[in-house]
Amino acid sequence: MSERSDPSGEALWRRIRTMRHDPPGLATKPHRRQVFGAALEQAEQLFAASAAVEVTARPLTLFYGLSQAGRAIAAAFSEEPWQLQGHGIAARNLQGDFLSVELQNKGDGSFTRLASVLDSPSLPSPVPLRQVWATLPEALDHPLPTQEGDLPLLRLWPERMGRMVLSRVCNGWLCGFPSSLAQDSDPKEAVTQYMSHYPSAAGWEISVADEIPLRMEEDPGWRVCVHLRWMLTTDHPGQGPYREARLREVGVQYRDDDALWVPPAMAGNTQPLHPLLVWWAVLYGLSMVARYQPARWTEHLDVDKSALAVPLETVLDGALDACPELIRLALSEGH
């Protein structure tokens, strides 16, 4: 069975377990090492419990499992003081409509400290849970209802060229824009306005050969694609490896595969959230709704009555192996 097809993430957790006899970074120090091993053991057990329970309770075990993994990451890579305290994030409007729930960091605590460890922005101003949710690849096939101003996650499809072609330009298609973009009276200006929200893609240009650089995808899930190009930022000849490296500055390798994603920046940040913090925020928000509004949470999960049921099930299933893989990558790469 492949790791990706393992619904409980057991194979992924085995790979994380291999790090415990030889911890990364600062977790080799005795006290940190104790916390590193104990926190990862608790995280693994909580994710195993998450795979066994129904979605009605799963947000609680998933969030606390990820929280404990965060303690292990901090033990390995955080400067003093390194022990995480408190959630560091708050949820607002829990008693209102689910789509109006907002998330914001509290200035200190686990979420904010982990953002620093991962070289990521946080959420300094309130952001709707649905907007953070929309940056998860697992949520694309079953999205939540959106509102005006919500920004989608984009996927970058590099345009392949021969590896020995001497060119200082690399091309790609960004897919996932709303259909309204193609209907604008000035598509190029609409692209310019939209791209201002995607800082990792800075430096993009519309090819002079593209009078209208848009196309509608046959798969409605990707909606509109935009053809863009980026100039290389290296002095080396523009051979294949350098073009690929440039596009990896534009797109985020979300998990251990070849897919490249371009998320929007939120809360006034100049960069998007680290994927692990996206999951942290989403699972925290869901756990707060499930914990403090259990009757309403159960209603949301009723597939016969709620349009939110399948999206919620999909993301909570996806967390079972997405989060362990992101935890492993964070521990392996030493962010």
PDB file of N, CA, C and O in Angstrom, residues 286-331:
ATOM      1  N   LEU A 286     -12.434  24.568  13.354  1.00  0.00           N
ATOM      2  CA  LEU A 286     -13.428  23.494  13.360  1.00  0.00           C
ATOM      3  C   LEU A 286     -13.585  22.903  14.758  1.00  0.00           C
ATOM      4  O   LEU A 286     -14.704  22.571  15.175  1.00  0.00           O
ATOM      5  N   SER A 287     -12.477  22.754  15.475  1.00  0.00           N
ATOM      6  CA  SER A 287     -12.563  22.180  16.825  1.00  0.00           C
ATOM      7  C   SER A 287     -13.331  23.098  17.765  1.00  0.00           C
ATOM      8  O   SER A 287     -14.051  22.624  18.656  1.00  0.00           O
ATOM      9  N   MET A 288     -13.200  24.407  17.578  1.00  0.00           N
ATOM     10  CA  MET A 288     -13.920  25.339  18.434  1.00  0.00           C
ATOM     11  C   MET A 288     -15.422  25.285  18.158  1.00  0.00           C
ATOM     12  O   MET A 288     -16.236  25.348  19.091  1.00  0.00           O
ATOM     13  N   VAL A 289     -15.786  25.189  16.886  1.00  0.00           N
ATOM     14  CA  VAL A 289     -17.214  25.053  16.568  1.00  0.00           C
ATOM     15  C   VAL A 289     -17.751  23.744  17.140  1.00  0.00           C
ATOM     16  O   VAL A 289     -18.814  23.707  17.765  1.00  0.00           O
ATOM     17  N   ALA A 290     -17.015  22.641  16.937  1.00  0.00           N
ATOM     18  CA  ALA A 290     -17.467  21.331  17.420  1.00  0.00           C
ATOM     19  C   ALA A 290     -17.569  21.300  18.944  1.00  0.00           C
ATOM     20  O   ALA A 290     -18.484  20.681  19.502  1.00  0.00           O
ATOM     21  N   ARG A 291     -16.643  21.973  19.613  1.00  0.00           N
ATOM     22  CA  ARG A 291     -16.599  21.928  21.074  1.00  0.00           C
ATOM     23  C   ARG A 291     -17.653  22.813  21.712  1.00  0.00           C
ATOM     24  O   ARG A 291     -18.330  22.407  22.668  1.00  0.00           O
ATOM     25  N   TYR A 292     -17.803  24.049  21.205  1.00  0.00           N
ATOM     26  CA  TYR A 292     -18.665  25.016  21.873  1.00  0.00           C
ATOM     27  C   TYR A 292     -20.049  25.143  21.254  1.00  0.00           C
ATOM     28  O   TYR A 292     -20.943  25.728  21.867  1.00  0.00           O
ATOM     29  N   GLN A 293     -20.219  24.607  20.042  1.00  0.00           N
ATOM     30  CA  GLN A 293     -21.528  24.596  19.402  1.00  0.00           C
ATOM     31  C   GLN A 293     -21.822  23.183  18.891  1.00  0.00           C
ATOM     32  O   GLN A 293     -22.017  22.966  17.693  1.00  0.00           O
ATOM     33  N   PRO A 294     -21.846  22.186  19.789  1.00  0.00           N
ATOM     34  CA  PRO A 294     -21.952  20.785  19.338  1.00  0.00           C
ATOM     35  C   PRO A 294     -23.236  20.475  18.579  1.00  0.00           C
ATOM     36  O   PRO A 294     -23.217  19.695  17.615  1.00  0.00           O
ATOM     37  N   ALA A 295     -24.365  21.080  18.986  1.00  0.00           N
ATOM     38  CA  ALA A 295     -25.618  20.811  18.280  1.00  0.00           C
ATOM     39  C   ALA A 295     -25.562  21.365  16.856  1.00  0.00           C
ATOM     40  O   ALA A 295     -25.951  20.688  15.890  1.00  0.00           O
ATOM     41  N   ARG A 296     -25.060  22.588  16.720  1.00  0.00           N
ATOM     42  CA  ARG A 296     -24.960  23.192  15.386  1.00  0.00           C
ATOM     43  C   ARG A 296     -23.942  22.430  14.530  1.00  0.00           C
ATOM     44  O   ARG A 296     -24.137  22.239  13.333  1.00  0.00           O
ATOM     45  N   TRP A 297     -22.834  22.012  15.150  1.00  0.00           N
ATOM     46  CA  TRP A 297     -21.820  21.234  14.424  1.00  0.00           C
ATOM     47  C   TRP A 297     -22.429  19.944  13.868  1.00  0.00           C
ATOM     48  O   TRP A 297     -22.193  19.578  12.707  1.00  0.00           O
ATOM     49  N   THR A 298     -23.227  19.266  14.653  1.00  0.00           N
ATOM     50  CA  THR A 298     -23.882  18.045  14.201  1.00  0.00           C
ATOM     51  C   THR A 298     -24.828  18.330  13.039  1.00  0.00           C
ATOM     52  O   THR A 298     -24.922  17.536  12.088  1.00  0.00           O
ATOM     53  N   GLU A 299     -25.509  19.460  13.102  1.00  0.00           N
ATOM     54  CA  GLU A 299     -26.393  19.841  11.991  1.00  0.00           C
ATOM     55  C   GLU A 299     -25.596  20.058  10.709  1.00  0.00           C
ATOM     56  O   GLU A 299     -26.037  19.679   9.622  1.00  0.00           O
ATOM     57  N   HIS A 300     -24.430  20.680  10.820  1.00  0.00           N
ATOM     58  CA  HIS A 300     -23.596  20.916   9.644  1.00  0.00           C
ATOM     59  C   HIS A 300     -23.193  19.601   8.973  1.00  0.00           C
ATOM     60  O   HIS A 300     -22.958  19.575   7.758  1.00  0.00           O
ATOM     61  N   LEU A 301     -23.097  18.535   9.741  1.00  0.00           N
ATOM     62  CA  LEU A 301     -22.617  17.250   9.220  1.00  0.00           C
ATOM     63  C   LEU A 301     -23.739  16.371   8.681  1.00  0.00           C
ATOM     64  O   LEU A 301     -23.473  15.248   8.227  1.00  0.00           O
ATOM     65  N   ASP A 302     -24.963  16.851   8.703  1.00  0.00           N
ATOM     66  CA  ASP A 302     -26.106  16.075   8.207  1.00  0.00           C
ATOM     67  C   ASP A 302     -26.146  16.171   6.681  1.00  0.00           C
ATOM     68  O   ASP A 302     -26.528  17.201   6.119  1.00  0.00           O
ATOM     69  N   VAL A 303     -25.739  15.092   5.991  1.00  0.00           N
ATOM     70  CA  VAL A 303     -25.631  15.142   4.526  1.00  0.00           C
ATOM     71  C   VAL A 303     -26.989  15.305   3.852  1.00  0.00           C
ATOM     72  O   VAL A 303     -27.063  15.710   2.683  1.00  0.00           O
ATOM     73  N   ASP A 304     -28.070  14.997   4.546  1.00  0.00           N
ATOM     74  CA  ASP A 304     -29.404  15.143   3.961  1.00  0.00           C
ATOM     75  C   ASP A 304     -29.929  16.569   4.052  1.00  0.00           C
ATOM     76  O   ASP A 304     -30.898  16.921   3.367  1.00  0.00           O
ATOM     77  N   LYS A 305     -29.291  17.385   4.888  1.00  0.00           N
ATOM     78  CA  LYS A 305     -29.822  18.725   5.117  1.00  0.00           C
ATOM     79  C   LYS A 305     -28.797  19.845   4.944  1.00  0.00           C
ATOM     80  O   LYS A 305     -29.181  21.001   4.791  1.00  0.00           O
ATOM     81  N   SER A 306     -27.520  19.519   4.982  1.00  0.00           N
ATOM     82  CA  SER A 306     -26.500  20.569   5.009  1.00  0.00           C
ATOM     83  C   SER A 306     -25.583  20.495   3.792  1.00  0.00           C
ATOM     84  O   SER A 306     -25.012  19.440   3.487  1.00  0.00           O
ATOM     85  N   ALA A 307     -25.406  21.643   3.116  1.00  0.00           N
ATOM     86  CA  ALA A 307     -24.455  21.731   2.000  1.00  0.00           C
ATOM     87  C   ALA A 307     -23.012  21.708   2.488  1.00  0.00           C
ATOM     88  O   ALA A 307     -22.089  21.532   1.685  1.00  0.00           O
ATOM     89  N   LEU A 308     -22.811  21.879   3.798  1.00  0.00           N
ATOM     90  CA  LEU A 308     -21.462  21.876   4.354  1.00  0.00           C
ATOM     91  C   LEU A 308     -20.960  20.478   4.677  1.00  0.00           C
ATOM     92  O   LEU A 308     -19.760  20.283   4.899  1.00  0.00           O
ATOM     93  N   ALA A 309     -21.853  19.485   4.711  1.00  0.00           N
ATOM     94  CA  ALA A 309     -21.501  18.163   5.216  1.00  0.00           C
ATOM     95  C   ALA A 309     -20.361  17.522   4.431  1.00  0.00           C
ATOM     96  O   ALA A 309     -19.362  17.071   5.006  1.00  0.00           O
ATOM     97  N   VAL A 310     -20.493  17.434   3.113  1.00  0.00           N
ATOM     98  CA  VAL A 310     -19.464  16.762   2.312  1.00  0.00           C
ATOM     99  C   VAL A 310     -18.140  17.529   2.327  1.00  0.00           C
ATOM    100  O   VAL A 310     -17.081  16.919   2.483  1.00  0.00           O
ATOM    101  N   PRO A 311     -18.135  18.872   2.180  1.00  0.00           N
ATOM    102  CA  PRO A 311     -16.858  19.588   2.321  1.00  0.00           C
ATOM    103  C   PRO A 311     -16.182  19.331   3.667  1.00  0.00           C
ATOM    104  O   PRO A 311     -14.959  19.134   3.728  1.00  0.00           O
ATOM    105  N   LEU A 312     -16.954  19.317   4.750  1.00  0.00           N
ATOM    106  CA  LEU A 312     -16.365  19.070   6.065  1.00  0.00           C
ATOM    107  C   LEU A 312     -15.801  17.654   6.157  1.00  0.00           C
ATOM    108  O   LEU A 312     -14.684  17.450   6.649  1.00  0.00           O
ATOM    109  N   GLU A 313     -16.555  16.673   5.679  1.00  0.00           N
ATOM    110  CA  GLU A 313     -16.065  15.298   5.684  1.00  0.00           C
ATOM    111  C   GLU A 313     -14.781  15.171   4.871  1.00  0.00           C
ATOM    112  O   GLU A 313     -13.828  14.504   5.282  1.00  0.00           O
ATOM    113  N   THR A 314     -14.758  15.817   3.697  1.00  0.00           N
ATOM    114  CA  THR A 314     -13.614  15.710   2.797  1.00  0.00           C
ATOM    115  C   THR A 314     -12.345  16.254   3.432  1.00  0.00           C
ATOM    116  O   THR A 314     -11.280  15.617   3.383  1.00  0.00           O
ATOM    117  N   VAL A 315     -12.431  17.426   4.044  1.00  0.00           N
ATOM    118  CA  VAL A 315     -11.250  18.029   4.643  1.00  0.00           C
ATOM    119  C   VAL A 315     -10.805  17.258   5.880  1.00  0.00           C
ATOM    120  O   VAL A 315      -9.599  17.057   6.107  1.00  0.00           O
ATOM    121  N   LEU A 316     -11.731  16.792   6.679  1.00  0.00           N
ATOM    122  CA  LEU A 316     -11.356  16.044   7.874  1.00  0.00           C
ATOM    123  C   LEU A 316     -10.766  14.683   7.527  1.00  0.00           C
ATOM    124  O   LEU A 316      -9.928  14.154   8.263  1.00  0.00           O
ATOM    125  N   ASP A 317     -11.183  14.101   6.411  1.00  0.00           N
ATOM    126  CA  ASP A 317     -10.526  12.882   5.921  1.00  0.00           C
ATOM    127  C   ASP A 317      -9.127  13.207   5.395  1.00  0.00           C
ATOM    128  O   ASP A 317      -8.163  12.487   5.652  1.00  0.00           O
ATOM    129  N   GLY A 318      -9.024  14.318   4.638  1.00  0.00           N
ATOM    130  CA  GLY A 318      -7.745  14.690   4.057  1.00  0.00           C
ATOM    131  C   GLY A 318      -6.689  15.010   5.090  1.00  0.00           C
ATOM    132  O   GLY A 318      -5.491  14.800   4.853  1.00  0.00           O
ATOM    133  N   ALA A 319      -7.108  15.503   6.250  1.00  0.00           N
ATOM    134  CA  ALA A 319      -6.147  15.864   7.301  1.00  0.00           C
ATOM    135  C   ALA A 319      -5.383  14.660   7.825  1.00  0.00           C
ATOM    136  O   ALA A 319      -4.258  14.800   8.327  1.00  0.00           O
ATOM    137  N   LEU A 320      -5.958  13.475   7.696  1.00  0.00           N
ATOM    138  CA  LEU A 320      -5.349  12.280   8.287  1.00  0.00           C
ATOM    139  C   LEU A 320      -3.985  11.952   7.702  1.00  0.00           C
ATOM    140  O   LEU A 320      -3.126  11.407   8.402  1.00  0.00           O
ATOM    141  N   ASP A 321      -3.772  12.247   6.414  1.00  0.00           N
ATOM    142  CA  ASP A 321      -2.428  12.023   5.888  1.00  0.00           C
ATOM    143  C   ASP A 321      -1.755  13.320   5.431  1.00  0.00           C
ATOM    144  O   ASP A 321      -0.541  13.371   5.341  1.00  0.00           O
ATOM    145  N   ALA A 322      -2.523  14.401   5.179  1.00  0.00           N
ATOM    146  CA  ALA A 322      -1.888  15.664   4.815  1.00  0.00           C
ATOM    147  C   ALA A 322      -1.056  16.208   5.982  1.00  0.00           C
ATOM    148  O   ALA A 322       0.096  16.620   5.801  1.00  0.00           O
ATOM    149  N   CYS A 323      -1.620  16.204   7.177  1.00  0.00           N
ATOM    150  CA  CYS A 323      -0.909  16.768   8.324  1.00  0.00           C
ATOM    151  C   CYS A 323       0.350  15.977   8.690  1.00  0.00           C
ATOM    152  O   CYS A 323       1.419  16.581   8.873  1.00  0.00           O
ATOM    153  N   PRO A 324       0.288  14.652   8.790  1.00  0.00           N
ATOM    154  CA  PRO A 324       1.536  13.922   9.065  1.00  0.00           C
ATOM    155  C   PRO A 324       2.620  14.169   8.024  1.00  0.00           C
ATOM    156  O   PRO A 324       3.797  14.276   8.359  1.00  0.00           O
ATOM    157  N   GLU A 325       2.233  14.268   6.755  1.00  0.00           N
ATOM    158  CA  GLU A 325       3.242  14.511   5.726  1.00  0.00           C
ATOM    159  C   GLU A 325       3.870  15.891   5.887  1.00  0.00           C
ATOM    160  O   GLU A 325       5.086  16.049   5.751  1.00  0.00           O
ATOM    161  N   LEU A 326       3.070  16.895   6.203  1.00  0.00           N
ATOM    162  CA  LEU A 326       3.603  18.235   6.416  1.00  0.00           C
ATOM    163  C   LEU A 326       4.454  18.300   7.685  1.00  0.00           C
ATOM    164  O   LEU A 326       5.455  19.031   7.727  1.00  0.00           O
ATOM    165  N   ILE A 327       4.069  17.559   8.702  1.00  0.00           N
ATOM    166  CA  ILE A 327       4.880  17.476   9.921  1.00  0.00           C
ATOM    167  C   ILE A 327       6.241  16.873   9.599  1.00  0.00           C
ATOM    168  O   ILE A 327       7.290  17.385  10.011  1.00  0.00           O
ATOM    169  N   ARG A 328       6.247  15.789   8.841  1.00  0.00           N
ATOM    170  CA  ARG A 328       7.509  15.134   8.470  1.00  0.00           C
ATOM    171  C   ARG A 328       8.384  16.080   7.662  1.00  0.00           C
ATOM    172  O   ARG A 328       9.594  16.173   7.898  1.00  0.00           O
ATOM    173  N   LEU A 329       7.787  16.796   6.705  1.00  0.00           N
ATOM    174  CA  LEU A 329       8.573  17.719   5.890  1.00  0.00           C
ATOM    175  C   LEU A 329       9.158  18.841   6.746  1.00  0.00           C
ATOM    176  O   LEU A 329      10.315  19.238   6.566  1.00  0.00           O
ATOM    177  N   ALA A 330       8.370  19.378   7.690  1.00  0.00           N
ATOM    178  CA  ALA A 330       8.869  20.438   8.558  1.00  0.00           C
ATOM    179  C   ALA A 330      10.037  19.959   9.417  1.00  0.00           C
ATOM    180  O   ALA A 330      11.021  20.668   9.605  1.00  0.00           O
ATOM    181  N   LEU A 331       9.952  18.732   9.907  1.00  0.00           N
ATOM    182  CA  LEU A 331      11.023  18.183  10.720  1.00  0.00           C
ATOM    183  C   LEU A 331      12.250  17.826   9.881  1.00  0.00           C
ATOM    184  O   LEU A 331      13.382  17.940  10.330  1.00  0.00           O
TER     185      LEU A 331
END
